[in-house]
mmCIF file of C-alpha atoms in Angstrom:
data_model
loop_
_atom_site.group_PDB
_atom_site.id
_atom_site.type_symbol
_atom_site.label_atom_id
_atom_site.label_comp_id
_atom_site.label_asym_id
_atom_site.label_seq_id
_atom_site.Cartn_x
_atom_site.Cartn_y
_atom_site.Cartn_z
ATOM 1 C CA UNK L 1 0.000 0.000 0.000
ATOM 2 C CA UNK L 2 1.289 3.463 -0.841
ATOM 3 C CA UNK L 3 0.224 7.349 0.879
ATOM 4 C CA UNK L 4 0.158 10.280 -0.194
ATOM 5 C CA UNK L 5 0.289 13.211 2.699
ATOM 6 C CA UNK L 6 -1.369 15.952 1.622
ATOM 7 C CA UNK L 7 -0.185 17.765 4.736
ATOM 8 C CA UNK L 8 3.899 17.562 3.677
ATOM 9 C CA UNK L 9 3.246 16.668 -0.177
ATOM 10 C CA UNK L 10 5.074 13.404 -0.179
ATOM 11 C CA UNK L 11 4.516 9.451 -1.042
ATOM 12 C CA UNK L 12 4.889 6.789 1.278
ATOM 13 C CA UNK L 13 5.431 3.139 0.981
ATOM 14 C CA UNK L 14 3.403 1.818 3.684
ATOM 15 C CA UNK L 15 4.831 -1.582 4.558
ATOM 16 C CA UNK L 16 5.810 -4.062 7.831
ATOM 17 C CA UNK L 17 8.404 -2.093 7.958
ATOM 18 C CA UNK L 18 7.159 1.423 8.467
ATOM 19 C CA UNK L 19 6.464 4.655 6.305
ATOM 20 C CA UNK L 20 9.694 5.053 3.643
ATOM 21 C CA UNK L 21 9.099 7.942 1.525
ATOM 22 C CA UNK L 22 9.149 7.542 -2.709
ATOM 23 C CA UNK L 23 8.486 9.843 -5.487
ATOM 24 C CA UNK L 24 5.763 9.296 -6.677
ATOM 25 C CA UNK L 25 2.843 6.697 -6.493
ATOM 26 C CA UNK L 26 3.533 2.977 -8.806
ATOM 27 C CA UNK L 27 0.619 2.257 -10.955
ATOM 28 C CA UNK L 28 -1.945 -0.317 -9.972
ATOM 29 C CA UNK L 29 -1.423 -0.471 -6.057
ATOM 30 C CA UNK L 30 -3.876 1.253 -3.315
ATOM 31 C CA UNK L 31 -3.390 4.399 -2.599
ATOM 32 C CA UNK L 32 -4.458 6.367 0.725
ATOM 33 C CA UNK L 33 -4.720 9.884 0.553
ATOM 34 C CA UNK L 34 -4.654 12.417 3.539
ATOM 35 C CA UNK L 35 -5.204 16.279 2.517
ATOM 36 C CA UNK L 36 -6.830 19.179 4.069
ATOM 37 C CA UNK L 37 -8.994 19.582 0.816
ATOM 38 C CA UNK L 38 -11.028 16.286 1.764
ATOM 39 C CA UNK L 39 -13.684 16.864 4.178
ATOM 40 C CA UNK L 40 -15.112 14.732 6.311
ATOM 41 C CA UNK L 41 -18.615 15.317 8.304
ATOM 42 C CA UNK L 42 -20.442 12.028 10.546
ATOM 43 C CA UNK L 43 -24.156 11.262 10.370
ATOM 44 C CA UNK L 44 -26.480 8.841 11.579
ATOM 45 C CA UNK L 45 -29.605 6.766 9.840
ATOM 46 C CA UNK L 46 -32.239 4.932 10.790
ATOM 47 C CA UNK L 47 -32.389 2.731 8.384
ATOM 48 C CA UNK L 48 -30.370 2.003 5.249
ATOM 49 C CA UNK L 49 -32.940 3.159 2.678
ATOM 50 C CA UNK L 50 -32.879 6.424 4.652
ATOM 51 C CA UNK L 51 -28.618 6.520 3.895
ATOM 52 C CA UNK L 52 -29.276 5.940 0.461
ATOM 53 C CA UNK L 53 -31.479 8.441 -0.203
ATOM 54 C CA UNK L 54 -29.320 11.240 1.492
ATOM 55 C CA UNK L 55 -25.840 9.495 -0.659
ATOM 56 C CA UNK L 56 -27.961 9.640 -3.894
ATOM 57 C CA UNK L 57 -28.242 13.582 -3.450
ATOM 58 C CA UNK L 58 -24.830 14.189 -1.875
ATOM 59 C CA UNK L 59 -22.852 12.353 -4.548
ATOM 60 C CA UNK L 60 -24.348 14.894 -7.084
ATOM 61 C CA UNK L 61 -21.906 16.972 -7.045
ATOM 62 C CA UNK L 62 -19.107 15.574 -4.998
ATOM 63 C CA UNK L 63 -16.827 12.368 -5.170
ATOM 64 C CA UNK L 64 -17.395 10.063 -1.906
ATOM 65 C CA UNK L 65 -16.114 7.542 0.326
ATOM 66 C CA UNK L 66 -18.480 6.082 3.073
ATOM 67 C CA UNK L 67 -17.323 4.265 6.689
ATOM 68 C CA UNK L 68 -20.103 2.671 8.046
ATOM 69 C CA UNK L 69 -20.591 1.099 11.699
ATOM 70 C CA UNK L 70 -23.758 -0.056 12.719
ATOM 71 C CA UNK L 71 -26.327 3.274 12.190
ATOM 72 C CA UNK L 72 -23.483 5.556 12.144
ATOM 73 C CA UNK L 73 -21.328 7.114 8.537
ATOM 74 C CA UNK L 74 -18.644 8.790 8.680
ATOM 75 C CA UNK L 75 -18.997 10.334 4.787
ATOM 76 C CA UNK L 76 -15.553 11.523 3.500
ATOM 77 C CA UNK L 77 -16.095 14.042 0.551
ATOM 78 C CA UNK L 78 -14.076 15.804 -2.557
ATOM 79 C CA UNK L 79 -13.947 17.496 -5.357
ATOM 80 C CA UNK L 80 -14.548 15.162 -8.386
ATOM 81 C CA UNK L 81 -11.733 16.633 -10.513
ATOM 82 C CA UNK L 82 -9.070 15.907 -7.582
ATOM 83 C CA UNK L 83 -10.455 12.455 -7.467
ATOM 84 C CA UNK L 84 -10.001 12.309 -11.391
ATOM 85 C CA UNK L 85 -6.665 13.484 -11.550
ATOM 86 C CA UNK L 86 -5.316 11.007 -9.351
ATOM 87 C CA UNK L 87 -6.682 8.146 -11.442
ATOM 88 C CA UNK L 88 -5.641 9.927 -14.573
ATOM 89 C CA UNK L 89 -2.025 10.197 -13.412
ATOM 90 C CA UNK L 90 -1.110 7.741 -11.350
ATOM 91 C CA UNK L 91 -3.932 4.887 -12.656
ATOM 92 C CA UNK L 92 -4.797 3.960 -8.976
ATOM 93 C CA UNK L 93 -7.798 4.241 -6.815
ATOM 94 C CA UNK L 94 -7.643 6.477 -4.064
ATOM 95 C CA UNK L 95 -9.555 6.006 -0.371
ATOM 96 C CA UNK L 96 -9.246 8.100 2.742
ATOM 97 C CA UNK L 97 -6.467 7.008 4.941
ATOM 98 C CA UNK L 98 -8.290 7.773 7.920
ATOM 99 C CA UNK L 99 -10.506 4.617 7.679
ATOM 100 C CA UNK L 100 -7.313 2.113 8.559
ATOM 101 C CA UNK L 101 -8.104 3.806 12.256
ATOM 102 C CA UNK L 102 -11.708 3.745 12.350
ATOM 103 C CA UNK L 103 -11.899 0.227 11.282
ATOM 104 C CA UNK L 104 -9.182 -1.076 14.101
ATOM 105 C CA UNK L 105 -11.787 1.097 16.452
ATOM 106 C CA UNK L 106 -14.379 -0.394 15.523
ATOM 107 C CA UNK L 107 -13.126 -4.029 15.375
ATOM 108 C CA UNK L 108 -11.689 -3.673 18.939
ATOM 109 C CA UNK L 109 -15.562 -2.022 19.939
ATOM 110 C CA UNK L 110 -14.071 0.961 20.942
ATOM 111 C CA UNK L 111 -16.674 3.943 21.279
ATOM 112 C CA UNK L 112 -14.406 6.340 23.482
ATOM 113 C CA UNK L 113 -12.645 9.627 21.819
ATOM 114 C CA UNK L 114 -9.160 7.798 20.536
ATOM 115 C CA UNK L 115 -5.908 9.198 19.133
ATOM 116 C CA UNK L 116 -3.708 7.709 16.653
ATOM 117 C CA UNK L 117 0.046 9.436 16.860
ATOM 118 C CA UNK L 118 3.079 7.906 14.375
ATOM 119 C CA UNK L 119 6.349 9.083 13.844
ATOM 120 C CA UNK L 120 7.614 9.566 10.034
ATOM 121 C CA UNK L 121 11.342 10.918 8.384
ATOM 122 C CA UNK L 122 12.990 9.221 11.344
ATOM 123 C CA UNK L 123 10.754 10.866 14.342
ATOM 124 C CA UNK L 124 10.946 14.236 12.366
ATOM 125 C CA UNK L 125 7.657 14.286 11.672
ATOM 126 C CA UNK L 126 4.877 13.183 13.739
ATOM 127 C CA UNK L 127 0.894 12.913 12.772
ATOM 128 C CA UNK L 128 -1.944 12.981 14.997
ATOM 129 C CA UNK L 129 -4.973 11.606 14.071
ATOM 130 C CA UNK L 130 -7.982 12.173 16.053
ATOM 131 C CA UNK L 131 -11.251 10.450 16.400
ATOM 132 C CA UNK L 132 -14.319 11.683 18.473
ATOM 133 C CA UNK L 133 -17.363 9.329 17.439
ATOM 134 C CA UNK L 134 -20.435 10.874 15.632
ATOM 135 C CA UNK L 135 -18.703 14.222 15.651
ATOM 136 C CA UNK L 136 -15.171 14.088 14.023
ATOM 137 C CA UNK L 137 -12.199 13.312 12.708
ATOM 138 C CA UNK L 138 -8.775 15.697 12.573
ATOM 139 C CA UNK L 139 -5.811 15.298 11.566
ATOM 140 C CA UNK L 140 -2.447 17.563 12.134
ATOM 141 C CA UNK L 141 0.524 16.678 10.736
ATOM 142 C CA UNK L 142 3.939 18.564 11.546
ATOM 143 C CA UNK L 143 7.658 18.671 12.347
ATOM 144 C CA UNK L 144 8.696 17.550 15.871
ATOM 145 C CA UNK L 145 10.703 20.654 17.248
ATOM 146 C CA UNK L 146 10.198 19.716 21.159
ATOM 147 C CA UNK L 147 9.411 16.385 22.434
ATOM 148 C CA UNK L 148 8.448 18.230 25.731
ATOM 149 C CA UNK L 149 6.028 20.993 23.065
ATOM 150 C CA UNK L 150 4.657 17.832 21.898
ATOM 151 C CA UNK L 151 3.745 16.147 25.371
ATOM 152 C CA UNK L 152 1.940 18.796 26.175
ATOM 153 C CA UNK L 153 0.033 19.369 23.385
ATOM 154 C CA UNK L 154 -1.039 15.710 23.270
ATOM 155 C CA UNK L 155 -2.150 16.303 26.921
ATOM 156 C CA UNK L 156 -3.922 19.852 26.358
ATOM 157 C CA UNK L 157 -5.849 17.707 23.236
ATOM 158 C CA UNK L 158 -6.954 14.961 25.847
ATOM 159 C CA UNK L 159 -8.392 17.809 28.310
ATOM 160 C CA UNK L 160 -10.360 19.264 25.913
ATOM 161 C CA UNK L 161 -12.122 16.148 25.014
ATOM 162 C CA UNK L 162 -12.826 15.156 28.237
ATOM 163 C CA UNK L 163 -14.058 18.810 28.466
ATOM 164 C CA UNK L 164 -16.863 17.391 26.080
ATOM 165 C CA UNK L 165 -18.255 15.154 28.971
ATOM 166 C CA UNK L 166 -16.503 12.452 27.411
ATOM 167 C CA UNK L 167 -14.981 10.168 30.914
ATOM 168 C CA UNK L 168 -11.576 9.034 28.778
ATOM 169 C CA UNK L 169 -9.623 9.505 25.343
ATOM 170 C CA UNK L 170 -7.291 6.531 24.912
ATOM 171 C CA UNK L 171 -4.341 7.338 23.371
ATOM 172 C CA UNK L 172 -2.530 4.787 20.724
ATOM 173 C CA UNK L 173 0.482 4.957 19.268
ATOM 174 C CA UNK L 174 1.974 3.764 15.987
ATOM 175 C CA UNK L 175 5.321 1.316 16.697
ATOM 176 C CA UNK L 176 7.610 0.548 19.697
ATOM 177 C CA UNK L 177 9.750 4.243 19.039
ATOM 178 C CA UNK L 178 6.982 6.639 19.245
ATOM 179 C CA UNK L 179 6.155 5.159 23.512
ATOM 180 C CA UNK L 180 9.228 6.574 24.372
ATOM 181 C CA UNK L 181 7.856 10.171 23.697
ATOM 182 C CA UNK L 182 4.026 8.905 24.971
ATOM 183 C CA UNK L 183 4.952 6.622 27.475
ATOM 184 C CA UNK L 184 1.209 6.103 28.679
ATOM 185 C CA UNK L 185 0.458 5.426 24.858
ATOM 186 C CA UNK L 186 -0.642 1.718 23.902
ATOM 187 C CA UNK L 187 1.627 0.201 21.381
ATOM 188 C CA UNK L 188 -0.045 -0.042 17.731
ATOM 189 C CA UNK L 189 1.931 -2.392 15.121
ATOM 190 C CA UNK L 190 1.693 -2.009 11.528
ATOM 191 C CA UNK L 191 -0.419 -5.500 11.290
ATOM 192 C CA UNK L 192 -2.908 -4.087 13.965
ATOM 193 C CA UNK L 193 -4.009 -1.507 11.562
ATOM 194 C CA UNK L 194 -3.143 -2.093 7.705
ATOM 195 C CA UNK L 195 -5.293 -5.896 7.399
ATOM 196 C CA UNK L 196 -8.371 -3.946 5.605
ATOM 197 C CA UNK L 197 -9.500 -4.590 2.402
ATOM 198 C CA UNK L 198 -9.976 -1.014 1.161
ATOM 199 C CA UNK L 199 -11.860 -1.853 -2.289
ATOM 200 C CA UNK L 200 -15.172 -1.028 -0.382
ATOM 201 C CA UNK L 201 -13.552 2.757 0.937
ATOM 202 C CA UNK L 202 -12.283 3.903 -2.555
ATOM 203 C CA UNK L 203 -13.877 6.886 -3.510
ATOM 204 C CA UNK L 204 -16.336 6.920 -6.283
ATOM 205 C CA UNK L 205 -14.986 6.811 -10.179
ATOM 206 C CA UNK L 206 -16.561 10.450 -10.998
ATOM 207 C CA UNK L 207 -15.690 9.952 -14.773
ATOM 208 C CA UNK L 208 -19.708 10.350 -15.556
ATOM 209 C CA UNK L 209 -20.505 13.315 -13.109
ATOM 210 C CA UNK L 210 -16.982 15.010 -15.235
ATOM 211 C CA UNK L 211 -18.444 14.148 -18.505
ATOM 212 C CA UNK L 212 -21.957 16.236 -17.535
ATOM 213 C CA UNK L 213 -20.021 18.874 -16.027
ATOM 214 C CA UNK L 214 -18.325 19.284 -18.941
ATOM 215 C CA UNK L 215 -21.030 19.536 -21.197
ATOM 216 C CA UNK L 216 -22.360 21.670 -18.564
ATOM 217 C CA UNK L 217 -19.474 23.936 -18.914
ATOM 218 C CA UNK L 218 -19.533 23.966 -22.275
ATOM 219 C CA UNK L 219 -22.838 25.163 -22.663
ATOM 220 C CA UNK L 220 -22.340 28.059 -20.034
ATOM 221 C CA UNK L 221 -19.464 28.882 -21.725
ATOM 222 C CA UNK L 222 -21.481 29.359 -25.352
ATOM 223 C CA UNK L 223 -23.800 31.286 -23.620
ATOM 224 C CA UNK L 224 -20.936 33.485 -21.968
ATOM 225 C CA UNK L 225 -19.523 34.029 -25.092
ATOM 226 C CA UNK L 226 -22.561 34.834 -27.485
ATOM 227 C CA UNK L 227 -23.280 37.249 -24.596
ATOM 228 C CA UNK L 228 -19.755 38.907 -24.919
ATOM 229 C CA UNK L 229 -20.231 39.204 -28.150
ATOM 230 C CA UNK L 230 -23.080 41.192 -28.151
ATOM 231 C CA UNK L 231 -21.578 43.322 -25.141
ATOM 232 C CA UNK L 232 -18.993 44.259 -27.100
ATOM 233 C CA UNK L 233 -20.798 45.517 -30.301
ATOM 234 C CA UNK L 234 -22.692 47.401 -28.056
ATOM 235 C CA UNK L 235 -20.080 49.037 -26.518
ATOM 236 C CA UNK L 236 -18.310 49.738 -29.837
ATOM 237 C CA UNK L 237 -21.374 52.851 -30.019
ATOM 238 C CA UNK L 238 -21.438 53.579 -26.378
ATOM 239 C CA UNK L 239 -17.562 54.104 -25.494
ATOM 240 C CA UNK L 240 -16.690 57.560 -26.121
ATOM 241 C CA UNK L 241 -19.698 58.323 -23.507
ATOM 242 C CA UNK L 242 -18.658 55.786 -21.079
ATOM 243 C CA UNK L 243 -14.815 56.534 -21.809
ATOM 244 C CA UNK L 244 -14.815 59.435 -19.349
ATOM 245 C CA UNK L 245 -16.930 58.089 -16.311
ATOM 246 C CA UNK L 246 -15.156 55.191 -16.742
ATOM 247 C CA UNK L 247 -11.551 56.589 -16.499
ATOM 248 C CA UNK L 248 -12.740 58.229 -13.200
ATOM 249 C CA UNK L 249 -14.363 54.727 -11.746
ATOM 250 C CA UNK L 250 -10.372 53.092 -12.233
ATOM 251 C CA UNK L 251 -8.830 56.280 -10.806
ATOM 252 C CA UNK L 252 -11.068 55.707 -7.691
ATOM 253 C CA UNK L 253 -10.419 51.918 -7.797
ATOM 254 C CA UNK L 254 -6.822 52.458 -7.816
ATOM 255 C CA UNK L 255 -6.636 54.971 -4.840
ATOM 256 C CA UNK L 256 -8.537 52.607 -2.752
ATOM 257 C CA UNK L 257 -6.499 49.440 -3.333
ATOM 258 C CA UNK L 258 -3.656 51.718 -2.194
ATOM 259 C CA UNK L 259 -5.822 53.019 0.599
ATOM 260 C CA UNK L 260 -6.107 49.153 1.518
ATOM 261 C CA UNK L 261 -2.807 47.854 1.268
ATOM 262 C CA UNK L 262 -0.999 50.544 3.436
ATOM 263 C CA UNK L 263 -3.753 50.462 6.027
ATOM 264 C CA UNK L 264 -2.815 46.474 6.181
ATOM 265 C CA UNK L 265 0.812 47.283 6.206
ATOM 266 C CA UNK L 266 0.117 50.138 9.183
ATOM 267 C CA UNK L 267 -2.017 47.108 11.050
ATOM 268 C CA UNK L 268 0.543 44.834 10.971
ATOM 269 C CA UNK L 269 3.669 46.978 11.608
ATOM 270 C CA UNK L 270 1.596 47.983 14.888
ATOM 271 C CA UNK L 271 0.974 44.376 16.119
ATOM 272 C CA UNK L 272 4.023 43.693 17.228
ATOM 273 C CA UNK L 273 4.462 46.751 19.253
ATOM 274 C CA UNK L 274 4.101 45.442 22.487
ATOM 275 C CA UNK L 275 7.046 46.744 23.762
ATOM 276 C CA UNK L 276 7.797 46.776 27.693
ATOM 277 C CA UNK L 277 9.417 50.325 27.380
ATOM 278 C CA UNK L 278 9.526 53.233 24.977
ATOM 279 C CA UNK L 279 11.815 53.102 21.916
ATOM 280 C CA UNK L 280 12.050 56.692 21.726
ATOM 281 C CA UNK L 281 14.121 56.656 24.995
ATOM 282 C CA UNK L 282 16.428 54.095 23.109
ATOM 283 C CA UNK L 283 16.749 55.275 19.365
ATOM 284 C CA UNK L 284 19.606 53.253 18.781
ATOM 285 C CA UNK L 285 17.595 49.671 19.408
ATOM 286 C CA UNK L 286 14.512 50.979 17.314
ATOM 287 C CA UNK L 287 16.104 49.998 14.061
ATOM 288 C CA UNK L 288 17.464 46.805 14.690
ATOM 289 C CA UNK L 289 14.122 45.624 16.842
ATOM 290 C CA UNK L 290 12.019 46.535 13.820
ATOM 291 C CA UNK L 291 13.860 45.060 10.994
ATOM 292 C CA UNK L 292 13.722 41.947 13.406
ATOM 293 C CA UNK L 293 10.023 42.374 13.424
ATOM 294 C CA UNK L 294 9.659 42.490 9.931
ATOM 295 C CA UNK L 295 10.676 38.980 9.435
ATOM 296 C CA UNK L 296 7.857 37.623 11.755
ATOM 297 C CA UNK L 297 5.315 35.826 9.304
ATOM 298 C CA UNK L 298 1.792 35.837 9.275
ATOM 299 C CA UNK L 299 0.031 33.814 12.688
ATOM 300 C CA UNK L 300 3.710 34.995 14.734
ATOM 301 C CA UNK L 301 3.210 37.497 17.290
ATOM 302 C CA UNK L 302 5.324 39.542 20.177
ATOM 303 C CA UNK L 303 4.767 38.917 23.894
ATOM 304 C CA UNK L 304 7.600 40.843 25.508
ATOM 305 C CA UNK L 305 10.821 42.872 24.265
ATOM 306 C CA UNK L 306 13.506 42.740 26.409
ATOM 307 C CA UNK L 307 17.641 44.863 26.538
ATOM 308 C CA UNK L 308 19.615 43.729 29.041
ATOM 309 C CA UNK L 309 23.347 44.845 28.706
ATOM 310 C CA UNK L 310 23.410 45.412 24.829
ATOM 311 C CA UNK L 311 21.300 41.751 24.283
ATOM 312 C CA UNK L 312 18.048 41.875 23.244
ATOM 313 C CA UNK L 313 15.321 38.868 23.879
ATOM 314 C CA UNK L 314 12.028 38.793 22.087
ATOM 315 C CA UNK L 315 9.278 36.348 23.845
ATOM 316 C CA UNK L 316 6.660 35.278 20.781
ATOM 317 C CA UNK L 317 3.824 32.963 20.510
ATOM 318 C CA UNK L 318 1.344 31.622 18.480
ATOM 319 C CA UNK L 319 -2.180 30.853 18.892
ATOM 320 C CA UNK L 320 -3.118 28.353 16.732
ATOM 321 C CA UNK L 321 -2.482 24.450 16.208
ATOM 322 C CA UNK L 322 0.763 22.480 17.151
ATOM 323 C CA UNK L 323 1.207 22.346 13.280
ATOM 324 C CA UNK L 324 1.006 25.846 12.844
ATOM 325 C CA UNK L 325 3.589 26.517 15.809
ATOM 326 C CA UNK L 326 5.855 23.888 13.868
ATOM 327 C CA UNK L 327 5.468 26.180 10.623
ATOM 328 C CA UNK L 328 5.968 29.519 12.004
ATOM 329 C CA UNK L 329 8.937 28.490 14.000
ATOM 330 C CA UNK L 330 10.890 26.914 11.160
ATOM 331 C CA UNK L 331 9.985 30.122 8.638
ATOM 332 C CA UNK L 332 11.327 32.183 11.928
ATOM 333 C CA UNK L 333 14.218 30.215 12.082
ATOM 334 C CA UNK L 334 15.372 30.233 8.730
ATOM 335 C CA UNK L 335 14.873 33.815 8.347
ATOM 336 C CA UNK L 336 17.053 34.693 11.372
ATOM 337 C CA UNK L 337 19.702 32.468 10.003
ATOM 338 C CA UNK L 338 22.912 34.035 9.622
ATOM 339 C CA UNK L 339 21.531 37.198 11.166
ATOM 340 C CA UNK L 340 23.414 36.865 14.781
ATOM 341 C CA UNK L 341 20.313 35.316 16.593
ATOM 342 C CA UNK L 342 19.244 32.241 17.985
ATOM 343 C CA UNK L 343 15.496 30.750 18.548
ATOM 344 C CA UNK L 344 14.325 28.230 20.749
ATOM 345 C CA UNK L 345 10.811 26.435 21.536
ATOM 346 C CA UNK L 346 9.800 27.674 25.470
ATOM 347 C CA UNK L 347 7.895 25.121 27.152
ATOM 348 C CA UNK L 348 5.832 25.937 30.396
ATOM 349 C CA UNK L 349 2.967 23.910 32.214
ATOM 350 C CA UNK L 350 0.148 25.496 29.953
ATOM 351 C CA UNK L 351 1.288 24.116 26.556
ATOM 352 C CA UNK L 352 1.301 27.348 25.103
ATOM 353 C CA UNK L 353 2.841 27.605 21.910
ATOM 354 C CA UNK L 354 6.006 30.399 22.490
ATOM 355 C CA UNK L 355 9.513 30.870 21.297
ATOM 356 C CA UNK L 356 12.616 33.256 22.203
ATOM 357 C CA UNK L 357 14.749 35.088 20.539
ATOM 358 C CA UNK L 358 17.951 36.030 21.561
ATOM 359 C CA UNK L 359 20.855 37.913 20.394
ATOM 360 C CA UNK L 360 23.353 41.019 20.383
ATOM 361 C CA UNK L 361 21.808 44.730 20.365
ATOM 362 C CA UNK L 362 25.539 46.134 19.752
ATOM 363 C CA UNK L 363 26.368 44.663 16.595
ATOM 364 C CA UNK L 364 26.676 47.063 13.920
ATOM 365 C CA UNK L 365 23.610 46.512 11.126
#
């Protein structure tokens, strides 16, 4: 069986053995397929006839892959040309990877919140799948910075579970490696999840539902045309009236975009201006702090600003996902590199998401 992670755009032979990457998917073997683009939403039915009636209308206009257990679908759903392209190009049949989880849950009649964690690249990358029944699936996938950052966040997940009225969330963990890290983690081998025959879970062939949006598109597209057409015979008399008002429309248009994008440069120039003291009493640190605080991307923001004997510390955070920590710290960290300064995860009790930044005020810029 062979993956393809969405998440870090790579292939992966799954095997005994573990994940090895490869570059590109072979022809003819399954392929699982994790990406943000594929949604996934649970329901329950009933009855079967009652399922039916609700796929019939939802596979309209979207290319699906059903888990069932007992009354309960989990409906994994996405765009029909994605779907196409994969069997165009690499000739296999793709299903969501996340049902290799919810089938060992099922089969070992577990109905608690669960969490699948593996370890790929070597333990530089780790994946967390999890599963709340009738309500959801996630998945985060990122680079392990802190095994300590990662502990946490595992245990902040858990909490807010159990914050759902939920008594327990077991926690499972993919291969003997990954328990030193999770040490209260139960052991998963690669036989106690990949044993499912995944012909059922592929997602639909959408070839037909292409073909009549095609012909769909074409027809739109006549129509859009023959009404172009006509536009622009009619605008052939009209132009030297509109030319003027029109002229003054764009010159308007143009001063607002400008409007816009210095207002958004002004807003984010003044986010990270938390300072703990005045740069005007310093001028010679203003500089150097704010071409530092130009490199902070988009989600990274300043907690405190610290000089202490010509070296400067910068305490920033994040407020998103574990994944999106992992992101912004490695954009931080290769923008600082060569640059004199040094960045490091912080950990503390709360599993916050923060870094530090340290480095020398008095070298020259």
């Amino acid at each position: 069986m062979q993956l393809y992670d969405g998440y870090l755009n790579k292939f992966y032979s799954v095997s005994a053995n573990g994940f090895t990457e490869i570059k590109s998917a072979v022809s003819g073997e399954p392929l699982a397929v994790l990406s943000e683009t594929i949604k996934n939403k649970s329901y329950s039915f009933s009855n079967s006839r009652l399922f039916r009636k609700f796929y019939k209308k939802y596979s309209k206009t979207r290319s699906l892959s059903v888990f069932q257990n007992e009354n309960d679908y989990v409906i994994f759903s996405e765009n029909n040309k994605a779907i196409q392209n994969i069997y165009e190009q690499y000739g296999v049949e793709p299903f969501p990877y996340q049902i290799f989880f919810l089938q060992f849950l099922k089969i070992s009649g577990i109905k608690d919140p669960a969490i699948l964690v593996e370890f790929l690249d070597n333990g530089k990358v780790v994946r967390v799948t999890a599963v709340i029944p009738q309500t959801s699936i996630s998945v985060e996938t990122a680079s392990l910075e802190s095994p300590v950052i990662f502990q946490n966040f595992i245990r902040e997940k858990i909490g807010k579970i159990k914050k759902t009225g939920t008594t327990q969330a077991k926690l499972f963990v993919l291969g003997k490696g990954g328990q030193s890290i999770l040490p209260d983690a139960s052991v998963l081998s690669f036989d106690d999840l990949f044993v499912l025959d995944v012909s059922p879970y592929v997602f639909e062939e959408p070839i037909f539902k292409i073909k009549t949006q095609k012909s769909r598109e074409l027809k739109s597209a006549t129509g859009i045309f023959i009404t172009s057409l006509l536009i622009l015979i009619f605008s052939i008399f009209v132009y030297n009236g509109f030319k003027t008002k029109t002229e003054v429309y764009r010159s308007k248009a143009l001063n607002n975009v400008y409007t816009v994008r210095n207002l958004k440069n002004e807003l984010k120039t003044e986010t990270g201006k938390r300072f703990l003291y005045k740069l005007d009493k310093q001028p010679r640190y203003a500089r150097r702090i704010t071409s530092l605080l130009k490199l902070f991307p988009d989600g990274a923001y300043v907690k405190k600003v610290s000089v202490s004997k010509g070296s400067l510390t910068i305490y920033g955070y994040t407020v998103k996902s574990y994944r999106d920590f992992a992101t912004v710290f490695n954009m931080l960290k290769n923008r600082l590199s060569g640059k004199g300064y040094t960045i490091k995860p912080l950990v503390n009790s709360n599993a916050d998401f923060r870094f530090v930044i340290r480095g020398d005020m008095l070298e020259k810029d």
